[in-house]
Every structure is written in structure tokens, then in C-alpha cells.
Amino acid sequence: MLEFSKMEREIKLRRFAKYAWFVLAYNVLVILWGVFLRASKSGDGCGQYWLTCHGEVIPSAPELKTLIEFSHRVMSALDGLIVIALVIWAFRLFPKNDVLRKFAVASFALVLFEGLLGAGLVLTGNTAGSYSASRPFWAMGHLISTFVLLTAMTLTAWYASGGKVVSLKVPGKNLLLLSIGVVGIFLVGMSGSLAALSNMLFPSQSLAEGIAKDFSETSHFLLRLRISHPILSVATSVYLFFLSIWISRKTQDGWTKKFAGYLALLLIIQVIFGSLTLVMLAPIVMQIGHLLLADLIWICFVLMWAGFLAEEQNLE
């Protein structure tokens, strides 16, 4: 009977782990649809209305951009429900004060925060082709919030799959290397959000025209900042590539080695893909692919460090 109960709990844990990974994957999908929403200039598809769409619960006779915006809102609402289910399930399976409960709750809180950010963009009119002095800050804030959300969901799935508790009580060198990587990725992400915004607001007809705008003193400051993105991307990619090799050689954990290898491979693909996106003047499909790779890089980075820090803590 005891063995049966233990087996039954293991089955429940496996199901929960699969669901946690599903929640993470679904949120990546919501993020990518958000990119399409922005890049297609459909963010004002429901006007400056929230929670309603043009004052209606369900839009009647909608335009294409209204359908795009409304579908994103529906996906976001469903996201809230599946994360609520994640939290309830976590509280039923895991004991009080368990770290997994905390990350599940954090995931839900961050989903709500993401929704408020989206509402703020709509209500302030910082959507589609409009521009205000605050819009760059909205874009960068949204990017950081997304990365933090993915961190919470990734660690929820990590712990659900049997990952050991991560501790920051490790050698200062390791924390420094981690901090540099986090700051680098965040800077690349924020500069990328500004580059995407400038590409949408001030499109160029050719690569040469775009480069000329980047260095023109009469260009909008967003265009002159755009050059920082490829520079930061290459510098950070080189750092993360060698960091992943260092961790792969240092760790004895098989999964940490795998995530380090995945990270190195994704970095190479991203640099190539980013270069093609630049040359092709950032068509929507390339923007979606570019952000997908960025999200996967961040997830692998989090998982690599989760495994490495847990291993280092156990060696103390």
C-alpha cells in the first residue's frame, strides 16, 4: 500500500512537471504573438479601451488589426487561468514554504503585472505607430518584465522536474560571472526593444539608408541608439559562449552540460539569424524568430545556472 501511494505521488509529480513546462511554452507563444501584434502595428486594434475592445466585450464587425489585438487579449486571459491552475496544483502537491510554491505564486503575480503593462500601453496610447517620450521606457520595462516572468516559470518547471534548490551561497567569482551574464542579456534585450521600436516608427527602404540614419546627427535619437544593439549582442554572445564552455568543463552534472551546450549552439544561431534580420530590414517573421531565439537563450541560461549553482552549493 505504501509503495502504491509512493508510485501514485510520483505519477502526480510527473504530470505536474509536464504541465509546468507546458505553461512555460504557452507563455513563450503569448510573447511571440505580442511581437506580431507590435510589428504589424495592431496594438491599437481595440482603440484606447481596456478591458473592453472599442467599448464592447466582443468586437462586432472587427478589422484585421482588431482581431489580432483581441486574440492577444484572449490568449493573455487564458494564460492567467492556466497559471492559476498551476498555483492551485502546486499548493495541493507541495508542502508549506516549499520553494516551488513560491515560484508558482511569483509566476502568477508576474503574469498579472504583464497584463497591467499591456493595459498601460493601451490606455496611454503607446501602441501601433504612435510615439511619446515615455514609449521607449514602456518597451524596455516590458522586456525586463518578460524575462523575469520567464525566469519564474522556468524555475517552477525546473523544481517540478526534480531540480535541486538553488542557492546564492557560492563563491563570489561564480556570482560575478552570473551577474555579468544577466546584465549583458538585459542590455541586449533592452537595446533590441528600442531597435525594434525605431524600425517600426522610422522604417528604411534599404540597409544603406538605415545605416545612414544611424549615424546622421539629424536622426531621431532612437535611430542613433540602434547601433548599440548589434554591438552589445556580439559582445554579450562572445562572453556567454565562453562562459557556457567554462561551465560545461567545470560541472559534473549531465543536464548542466546539456544546457550549456544548447546555450552555445543557440548563441551561434542567434548571431547568424540577427545578421540576416538586419540585412533583410527586419520583416515580421524574422522579428518573431529573433525574439524566440532570445527567449530560448534566456531559458537555457537560467537552467544552466540553476544546475550549476545547485551543484556548487552541494559541494560546499
Coordinates of N, CA and C in Angstrom, one line a residue, residues 4 12-15 22 27 29 68 70 75 98 140 149-150 154 192 234 255 259 269 305:
F4 N 2.4 1.7 -3.4 CA 1.4 2.2 -4.3 C 1.2 3.7 -4.1
K12 N 1.8 11.8 -10.1 CA 1.2 13.2 -10.0 C 2.3 14.2 -10.2
L13 N 3.5 13.9 -9.6 CA 4.6 14.9 -9.8 C 5.0 15.0 -11.2
R14 N 5.1 13.9 -11.9 CA 5.4 13.9 -13.3 C 4.4 14.7 -14.2
R15 N 3.2 14.5 -13.8 CA 2.1 15.2 -14.6 C 2.2 16.7 -14.3
F22 N 4.6 23.0 -20.0 CA 3.5 23.5 -20.9 C 3.2 25.0 -20.6
N27 N 3.5 30.5 -22.5 CA 3.9 31.9 -22.3 C 4.8 32.4 -23.4
L29 N 4.7 31.4 -26.4 CA 3.8 31.6 -27.5 C 3.0 33.0 -27.4
I68 N -6.4 40.8 -34.4 CA -5.1 40.5 -33.8 C -4.9 40.9 -32.4
F70 N -7.4 41.6 -30.3 CA -8.4 40.9 -29.4 C -7.9 39.4 -29.1
M75 N -5.7 35.3 -25.5 CA -4.6 34.4 -25.1 C -4.0 34.8 -23.7
D98 N 7.4 25.4 0.6 CA 8.3 24.8 -0.4 C 8.6 25.9 -1.5
M140 N 11.3 49.0 -22.9 CA 12.3 48.4 -22.1 C 11.8 47.7 -20.8
L149 N 9.5 37.1 -15.8 CA 8.4 36.2 -15.8 C 8.9 34.8 -16.3
L150 N 9.7 34.8 -17.4 CA 10.2 33.5 -17.9 C 11.1 32.8 -16.9
T154 N 10.4 29.2 -15.6 CA 11.5 28.2 -15.9 C 11.9 27.5 -14.6
G192 N 17.6 45.9 -28.0 CA 16.8 45.3 -29.1 C 15.4 45.8 -29.1
V234 N 26.8 41.1 -30.1 CA 28.0 40.3 -30.4 C 28.9 40.2 -29.1
W255 N 22.8 17.3 -17.0 CA 21.9 18.3 -17.5 C 22.5 19.7 -17.6
F259 N 22.6 21.9 -21.1 CA 22.0 23.2 -21.2 C 23.2 24.2 -21.6
I269 N 23.5 30.4 -33.6 CA 22.3 30.6 -34.4 C 21.8 32.0 -34.4
W305 N 22.5 27.9 -15.2 CA 23.0 28.4 -13.9 C 22.3 27.8 -12.7

